[in-house]
């Protein structure tokens, strides 16, 4: 495929979810996209992929650039964004000079980052939004800096604190509608052996978001690669508003104390926000089979959650199942999709507009 002929939407279609408003000028487009850092191209995962489709300079980087420019959402959130590539190519005037970017790189007490180490970024269309504040959070460091707020159990010290996972929150002012939005982006720890840690990382980010949010009528957008599917405790916490750690199998044999910043005296992990996943309707109707697709794994692990004041107009649908069947299970990246994740994209607006 000639790169100038590349169309990121060739095997995906827009799905309308709500047509109550015809005012397209009020829409806000948002995206979350895991770019697949070169650092994580592990042979045992990508051994069935065509080597030319794993080539960063000649294939993946150009197609990722074209995908981002084609979608060009008002709010674009990225995971596995390498620090060097961000600073060298994406930190300024990308995808055009109307955008401003923010970034946090992964790090921990046990892990010294290099230029190849990835992080998460948020890119904002400044024609639509003013950026009022930026809040960075490294989950392990957050606990170490506020030790009196937590129960420093062996599990907290050995399982949560060493992880180098990070999150990023921006406070935005919508100049068109005089609204305040808080956008949070994260990439939770990957291993299924640490599903309890993912819940606690989510709780740490929710706490930071709650303490930073001064306007009770402001909009909240919580998204990223959560490394958690619809049956997970992470999604249950975000969707249902709470999680009982005493009955969760993921917390069995793990102790994090009670009556602290992570859980109450009954072991309940609370979500202070009322949120819904913009892709849940598609998933419930078997119209979203994966957001990440590799030879030995495919599942919905990327999510966009929004607060109750938001109406979901449309979302970018799943990859054509016929195209996926033609892959014979080899997964992405391939000639069409330059990452092992697909970008999730939604158009939303305010219910009161």
CSV table of C-alpha atoms in Angstrom, one decimal:
chain,number,residue,atom,x,y,z
A,1,UNK,CA,0.0,0.0,0.0
A,2,UNK,CA,1.4,3.4,-0.9
A,3,UNK,CA,1.4,5.6,2.2
A,4,UNK,CA,-0.2,8.5,0.3
A,5,UNK,CA,-3.2,6.3,-0.4
A,6,UNK,CA,-3.6,5.2,3.2
A,7,UNK,CA,-7.0,5.5,4.8
A,8,UNK,CA,-7.2,4.8,8.5
A,9,UNK,CA,-10.9,4.2,8.3
A,10,UNK,CA,-10.9,1.8,5.4
A,11,UNK,CA,-12.1,-1.1,7.5
A,12,UNK,CA,-14.0,0.8,10.2
A,13,UNK,CA,-17.3,2.8,10.1
A,14,UNK,CA,-18.9,5.4,12.2
A,15,UNK,CA,-21.8,4.2,14.4
A,16,UNK,CA,-24.4,6.8,15.4
A,17,UNK,CA,-25.7,6.3,18.9
A,18,UNK,CA,-27.7,9.5,19.5
A,19,UNK,CA,-29.3,11.9,17.0
A,20,UNK,CA,-31.3,14.1,19.3
A,21,UNK,CA,-29.1,17.1,18.5
A,22,UNK,CA,-28.2,18.2,15.0
A,23,UNK,CA,-25.8,20.9,16.1
A,24,UNK,CA,-22.5,19.4,14.9
A,25,UNK,CA,-20.7,22.6,15.9
A,26,UNK,CA,-21.2,21.6,19.5
A,27,UNK,CA,-19.5,18.2,19.1
A,28,UNK,CA,-16.2,17.4,20.8
A,29,UNK,CA,-14.1,14.6,19.3
A,30,UNK,CA,-12.0,12.5,21.6
A,31,UNK,CA,-9.6,9.7,21.0
A,32,UNK,CA,-7.5,7.2,22.9
A,33,UNK,CA,-4.8,5.3,21.1
A,34,UNK,CA,-2.0,2.9,22.3
A,35,UNK,CA,0.8,3.4,19.8
A,36,UNK,CA,2.8,0.2,20.7
A,37,UNK,CA,6.2,1.3,21.8
A,38,UNK,CA,9.2,-0.3,20.0
A,39,UNK,CA,10.4,-1.4,23.5
A,40,UNK,CA,7.5,-3.9,23.7
A,41,UNK,CA,7.9,-5.6,20.4
A,42,UNK,CA,8.6,-9.0,22.0
A,43,UNK,CA,9.5,-11.8,19.7
A,44,UNK,CA,7.2,-14.4,21.5
A,45,UNK,CA,4.2,-12.0,20.9
A,46,UNK,CA,4.9,-10.8,17.3
A,47,UNK,CA,6.8,-13.7,15.8
A,48,UNK,CA,3.9,-14.3,13.3
A,49,UNK,CA,3.8,-10.7,12.0
A,50,UNK,CA,5.4,-9.7,8.8
A,51,UNK,CA,8.8,-8.1,9.8
A,52,UNK,CA,8.2,-5.2,7.4
A,53,UNK,CA,5.0,-4.3,9.3
A,54,UNK,CA,7.0,-4.0,12.5
A,55,UNK,CA,9.5,-1.6,11.0
A,56,UNK,CA,9.1,1.7,12.8
A,57,UNK,CA,10.7,4.2,10.5
A,58,UNK,CA,9.5,2.8,7.2
A,59,UNK,CA,6.0,1.6,8.1
A,60,UNK,CA,4.6,2.1,11.6
A,61,UNK,CA,5.7,5.7,12.3
A,62,UNK,CA,4.4,7.1,8.9
A,63,UNK,CA,1.0,5.3,9.3
A,64,UNK,CA,0.6,6.3,12.9
A,65,UNK,CA,1.2,9.9,11.8
A,66,UNK,CA,-1.3,9.7,9.1
A,67,UNK,CA,-3.9,8.0,11.4
A,68,UNK,CA,-3.5,10.8,13.9
A,69,UNK,CA,-3.7,13.5,11.2
A,70,UNK,CA,-6.7,12.0,9.6
A,71,UNK,CA,-8.7,11.6,12.8
A,72,UNK,CA,-7.4,14.9,14.3
A,73,UNK,CA,-9.7,14.9,17.3
A,74,UNK,CA,-10.1,17.9,19.7
A,75,UNK,CA,-8.7,15.8,22.6
A,76,UNK,CA,-6.2,13.0,21.7
A,77,UNK,CA,-4.8,10.7,24.4
A,78,UNK,CA,-1.9,8.4,23.7
A,79,UNK,CA,-0.2,5.5,25.6
A,80,UNK,CA,3.1,3.8,24.9
A,81,UNK,CA,4.4,7.1,23.4
A,82,UNK,CA,8.2,7.0,23.5
A,83,UNK,CA,9.9,10.0,25.1
A,84,UNK,CA,12.4,10.5,22.3
A,85,UNK,CA,9.7,10.3,19.5
A,86,UNK,CA,7.5,12.6,21.5
A,87,UNK,CA,10.2,15.2,22.0
A,88,UNK,CA,11.7,14.9,18.5
A,89,UNK,CA,8.5,14.8,16.4
A,90,UNK,CA,5.3,15.3,18.4
A,91,UNK,CA,5.8,17.7,21.2
A,92,UNK,CA,5.1,20.9,19.2
A,93,UNK,CA,2.7,21.7,16.4
A,94,UNK,CA,1.4,18.2,15.9
A,95,UNK,CA,-0.8,17.3,14.1
A,96,UNK,CA,-0.8,21.1,13.4
A,97,UNK,CA,0.1,24.4,15.0
A,98,UNK,CA,-3.4,24.6,16.7
A,99,UNK,CA,-2.5,21.8,19.1
A,100,UNK,CA,-0.7,21.8,22.4
A,101,UNK,CA,0.7,18.7,24.0
A,102,UNK,CA,1.4,17.4,27.5
A,103,UNK,CA,3.3,14.3,28.5
A,104,UNK,CA,4.5,12.2,31.5
A,105,UNK,CA,7.1,9.5,31.2
A,106,UNK,CA,7.1,6.3,33.2
A,107,UNK,CA,9.6,6.0,36.0
A,108,UNK,CA,10.0,4.4,39.5
A,109,UNK,CA,12.5,4.2,42.3
A,110,UNK,CA,13.7,0.9,40.8
A,111,UNK,CA,13.6,2.0,37.1
A,112,UNK,CA,15.6,4.8,35.5
A,113,UNK,CA,13.9,5.9,32.3
A,114,UNK,CA,15.8,6.4,29.0
A,115,UNK,CA,14.8,8.2,25.9
A,116,UNK,CA,13.1,5.0,24.7
A,117,UNK,CA,10.9,4.7,27.8
A,118,UNK,CA,7.3,5.4,27.0
A,119,UNK,CA,4.7,7.4,28.7
A,120,UNK,CA,1.2,8.9,28.2
A,121,UNK,CA,0.4,12.1,26.4
A,122,UNK,CA,-2.6,14.4,25.8
A,123,UNK,CA,-2.9,16.6,22.8
A,124,UNK,CA,-5.4,19.5,22.8
A,125,UNK,CA,-7.0,21.6,20.1
A,126,UNK,CA,-6.4,25.1,21.4
A,127,UNK,CA,-8.9,26.6,19.0
A,128,UNK,CA,-11.6,24.9,21.1
A,129,UNK,CA,-10.0,24.7,24.6
A,130,UNK,CA,-7.8,26.7,26.9
A,131,UNK,CA,-5.6,24.6,29.2
A,132,UNK,CA,-6.0,25.7,32.7
A,133,UNK,CA,-4.0,23.1,34.7
A,134,UNK,CA,-1.9,20.0,34.2
A,135,UNK,CA,-1.7,17.3,37.0
A,136,UNK,CA,0.8,14.5,36.7
A,137,UNK,CA,0.7,11.4,38.8
A,138,UNK,CA,3.2,8.5,39.3
A,139,UNK,CA,1.2,6.0,41.3
A,140,UNK,CA,4.1,4.6,43.3
A,141,UNK,CA,5.5,8.0,44.1
A,142,UNK,CA,2.1,9.3,45.0
A,143,UNK,CA,1.9,6.7,47.8
A,144,UNK,CA,5.5,7.4,49.0
A,145,UNK,CA,4.9,11.1,49.2
A,146,UNK,CA,1.7,10.7,51.2
A,147,UNK,CA,2.5,7.6,53.3
A,148,UNK,CA,0.3,8.7,56.2
A,149,UNK,CA,-2.8,8.3,54.0
A,150,UNK,CA,-2.1,4.6,53.3
A,151,UNK,CA,-1.6,1.4,55.1
A,152,UNK,CA,1.9,0.4,54.2
A,153,UNK,CA,1.3,-3.3,54.0
A,154,UNK,CA,3.7,-5.8,52.5
A,155,UNK,CA,1.5,-6.0,49.4
A,156,UNK,CA,1.3,-2.3,48.9
A,157,UNK,CA,5.1,-2.0,49.2
A,158,UNK,CA,5.9,-5.0,47.0
A,159,UNK,CA,3.1,-4.9,44.4
A,160,UNK,CA,1.9,-1.3,44.0
A,161,UNK,CA,4.8,1.0,44.8
A,162,UNK,CA,7.4,-0.6,42.4
A,163,UNK,CA,5.2,-0.3,39.3
A,164,UNK,CA,6.3,2.6,37.1
A,165,UNK,CA,2.8,3.4,35.9
A,166,UNK,CA,1.6,7.0,35.4
A,167,UNK,CA,-1.4,9.1,34.7
A,168,UNK,CA,-2.0,12.6,33.3
A,169,UNK,CA,-4.9,15.0,34.0
A,170,UNK,CA,-5.7,18.2,32.2
A,171,UNK,CA,-8.2,20.9,33.2
A,172,UNK,CA,-9.7,22.4,30.1
A,173,UNK,CA,-11.9,25.4,29.4
A,174,UNK,CA,-14.3,25.0,26.5
A,175,UNK,CA,-14.3,28.5,24.9
A,176,UNK,CA,-17.3,27.8,22.8
A,177,UNK,CA,-19.7,26.8,25.6
A,178,UNK,CA,-18.0,28.2,28.8
A,179,UNK,CA,-17.6,24.8,30.2
A,180,UNK,CA,-14.9,23.2,32.4
A,181,UNK,CA,-13.7,19.7,31.5
A,182,UNK,CA,-11.2,17.4,33.3
A,183,UNK,CA,-9.5,14.8,31.1
A,184,UNK,CA,-7.5,12.0,32.6
A,185,UNK,CA,-5.4,9.5,30.6
A,186,UNK,CA,-3.5,6.5,31.9
A,187,UNK,CA,-2.0,3.2,30.9
A,188,UNK,CA,-2.5,0.7,33.8
A,189,UNK,CA,0.0,-2.0,34.6
A,190,UNK,CA,-0.2,-4.8,32.0
A,191,UNK,CA,0.1,-8.1,33.8
A,192,UNK,CA,-3.1,-10.1,34.6
A,193,UNK,CA,-1.2,-11.3,37.8
A,194,UNK,CA,-1.6,-7.8,39.1
A,195,UNK,CA,-5.3,-7.1,38.5
A,196,UNK,CA,-5.7,-5.9,42.1
A,197,UNK,CA,-2.9,-3.4,41.4
A,198,UNK,CA,-4.8,-2.1,38.4
A,199,UNK,CA,-7.8,-1.4,40.6
A,200,UNK,CA,-5.7,0.5,43.1
A,201,UNK,CA,-4.0,2.5,40.3
A,202,UNK,CA,-7.4,3.4,39.1
A,203,UNK,CA,-8.4,4.5,42.6
A,204,UNK,CA,-5.3,6.6,42.9
A,205,UNK,CA,-6.1,8.4,39.7
A,206,UNK,CA,-9.7,8.9,40.7
A,207,UNK,CA,-8.6,10.4,44.0
A,208,UNK,CA,-6.2,12.8,42.2
A,209,UNK,CA,-9.0,13.8,39.8
A,210,UNK,CA,-11.5,14.3,42.7
A,211,UNK,CA,-9.0,16.5,44.7
A,212,UNK,CA,-8.1,18.5,41.6
A,213,UNK,CA,-11.7,19.1,40.5
A,214,UNK,CA,-13.1,22.4,42.0
A,215,UNK,CA,-16.2,22.8,39.9
A,216,UNK,CA,-18.9,20.2,40.7
A,217,UNK,CA,-20.7,20.9,37.4
A,218,UNK,CA,-17.6,20.2,35.3
A,219,UNK,CA,-17.4,17.4,32.8
A,220,UNK,CA,-15.2,14.4,33.5
A,221,UNK,CA,-13.5,12.2,30.8
A,222,UNK,CA,-11.6,9.2,32.1
A,223,UNK,CA,-9.8,7.1,29.4
A,224,UNK,CA,-6.8,5.1,28.4
A,225,UNK,CA,-5.4,1.6,28.0
A,226,UNK,CA,-6.7,0.1,31.2
A,227,UNK,CA,-5.5,-3.4,30.4
A,228,UNK,CA,-8.9,-4.5,31.7
A,229,UNK,CA,-11.9,-6.0,29.9
A,230,UNK,CA,-15.6,-5.5,30.6
A,231,UNK,CA,-15.6,-8.4,33.1
A,232,UNK,CA,-12.7,-6.8,35.1
A,233,UNK,CA,-12.8,-5.2,38.5
A,234,UNK,CA,-11.4,-2.0,37.0
A,235,UNK,CA,-14.4,-1.6,34.7
A,236,UNK,CA,-16.8,-2.6,37.5
A,237,UNK,CA,-15.3,0.1,39.7
A,238,UNK,CA,-15.6,2.7,37.0
A,239,UNK,CA,-19.0,1.6,35.8
A,240,UNK,CA,-20.8,0.7,39.0
A,241,UNK,CA,-19.2,3.2,41.4
A,242,UNK,CA,-17.6,0.8,43.8
A,243,UNK,CA,-15.9,-2.5,44.3
A,244,UNK,CA,-15.9,-4.8,47.3
A,245,UNK,CA,-12.3,-5.9,47.7
A,246,UNK,CA,-13.4,-8.5,50.4
A,247,UNK,CA,-15.3,-10.6,47.8
A,248,UNK,CA,-13.1,-10.0,44.8
A,249,UNK,CA,-11.0,-12.9,43.7
A,250,UNK,CA,-8.3,-10.5,42.5
A,251,UNK,CA,-7.8,-9.3,46.1
A,252,UNK,CA,-7.8,-12.7,47.7
A,253,UNK,CA,-4.6,-13.2,49.8
A,254,UNK,CA,-3.6,-9.6,49.2
A,255,UNK,CA,-3.8,-7.1,52.0
A,256,UNK,CA,-3.9,-3.3,51.6
A,257,UNK,CA,-5.4,-2.3,54.9
A,258,UNK,CA,-8.8,-0.7,55.7
A,259,UNK,CA,-10.0,2.8,56.3
A,260,UNK,CA,-7.4,4.5,54.1
A,261,UNK,CA,-7.2,6.5,50.8
A,262,UNK,CA,-7.7,3.2,48.8
A,263,UNK,CA,-10.7,1.6,50.6
A,264,UNK,CA,-13.1,2.3,53.4
A,265,UNK,CA,-13.4,0.5,56.7
A,266,UNK,CA,-15.5,-2.3,55.0
A,267,UNK,CA,-13.0,-2.9,52.2
A,268,UNK,CA,-15.0,-1.0,49.6
A,269,UNK,CA,-13.1,0.8,46.9
A,270,UNK,CA,-15.2,3.9,46.0
A,271,UNK,CA,-15.4,5.8,42.7
A,272,UNK,CA,-16.5,9.3,43.4
A,273,UNK,CA,-17.8,9.9,39.9
A,274,UNK,CA,-20.8,8.6,38.0
A,275,UNK,CA,-19.3,7.4,34.7
A,276,UNK,CA,-20.3,5.4,31.7
A,277,UNK,CA,-18.3,3.7,28.9
A,278,UNK,CA,-19.0,5.2,25.5
A,279,UNK,CA,-18.4,1.9,23.8
A,280,UNK,CA,-20.5,-0.2,26.1
A,281,UNK,CA,-23.6,-0.3,23.8
A,282,UNK,CA,-21.4,-1.7,21.0
A,283,UNK,CA,-19.9,-4.3,23.3
A,284,UNK,CA,-23.3,-5.4,24.7
A,285,UNK,CA,-24.5,-5.9,21.1
A,286,UNK,CA,-21.5,-7.9,20.1
A,287,UNK,CA,-20.3,-5.0,17.8
A,288,UNK,CA,-16.9,-4.6,19.6
A,289,UNK,CA,-14.8,-7.7,19.8
A,290,UNK,CA,-11.4,-6.2,20.5
A,291,UNK,CA,-9.4,-3.0,20.9
A,292,UNK,CA,-6.1,-4.9,21.0
A,293,UNK,CA,-5.4,-7.8,18.6
A,294,UNK,CA,-2.2,-9.9,18.6
A,295,UNK,CA,-1.6,-13.5,17.5
A,296,UNK,CA,-2.2,-14.9,21.0
A,297,UNK,CA,-4.6,-12.4,22.5
A,298,UNK,CA,-7.5,-10.2,21.5
A,299,UNK,CA,-9.9,-8.3,23.9
A,300,UNK,CA,-11.4,-5.0,24.7
A,301,UNK,CA,-8.9,-3.3,27.0
A,302,UNK,CA,-9.1,0.4,26.0
A,303,UNK,CA,-11.9,2.5,27.3
A,304,UNK,CA,-13.4,6.0,27.2
A,305,UNK,CA,-15.6,6.8,30.2
A,306,UNK,CA,-17.6,10.1,30.5
A,307,UNK,CA,-19.7,11.8,33.1
A,308,UNK,CA,-23.5,11.9,33.1
A,309,UNK,CA,-23.7,15.4,31.6
A,310,UNK,CA,-22.3,14.0,28.3
A,311,UNK,CA,-24.3,12.8,25.3
A,312,UNK,CA,-22.6,10.3,23.0
A,313,UNK,CA,-23.3,11.2,19.4
A,314,UNK,CA,-21.3,8.5,17.6
A,315,UNK,CA,-18.3,6.3,17.9
A,316,UNK,CA,-15.8,4.8,15.5
A,317,UNK,CA,-16.8,1.2,15.2
A,318,UNK,CA,-14.8,-2.1,15.3
A,319,UNK,CA,-12.6,-3.4,12.6
A,320,UNK,CA,-14.5,-5.2,9.8
A,321,UNK,CA,-14.7,-8.9,11.1
A,322,UNK,CA,-14.1,-10.1,7.5
A,323,UNK,CA,-10.8,-8.3,7.5
A,324,UNK,CA,-9.9,-9.8,10.8
A,325,UNK,CA,-10.8,-13.3,9.6
A,326,UNK,CA,-8.5,-12.8,6.6
A,327,UNK,CA,-5.6,-12.3,9.1
A,328,UNK,CA,-5.8,-16.0,10.2
A,329,UNK,CA,-5.1,-15.0,13.7
A,330,UNK,CA,-1.8,-13.3,13.1
A,331,UNK,CA,-3.0,-10.0,14.6
A,332,UNK,CA,-1.6,-6.5,14.3
A,333,UNK,CA,0.5,-4.6,13.4
A,334,UNK,CA,-0.1,-5.3,9.7
A,335,UNK,CA,-0.3,-3.4,6.5
A,336,UNK,CA,-3.4,-1.4,7.6
A,337,UNK,CA,-3.0,-1.1,11.4
A,338,UNK,CA,0.4,0.2,12.6
A,339,UNK,CA,-0.2,-0.7,16.3
A,340,UNK,CA,-1.5,-3.8,18.1
A,341,UNK,CA,-4.3,-1.5,19.4
A,342,UNK,CA,-6.9,0.4,17.4
A,343,UNK,CA,-7.8,4.0,18.2
A,344,UNK,CA,-11.1,4.5,20.0
A,345,UNK,CA,-12.8,7.7,18.8
A,346,UNK,CA,-16.0,9.3,20.0
A,347,UNK,CA,-18.0,12.4,19.2
A,348,UNK,CA,-19.8,13.8,22.2
A,349,UNK,CA,-21.5,16.9,23.3
A,350,UNK,CA,-23.1,18.4,26.4
A,351,UNK,CA,-26.7,17.3,27.2
A,352,UNK,CA,-27.6,20.8,28.1
A,353,UNK,CA,-26.6,22.3,24.8
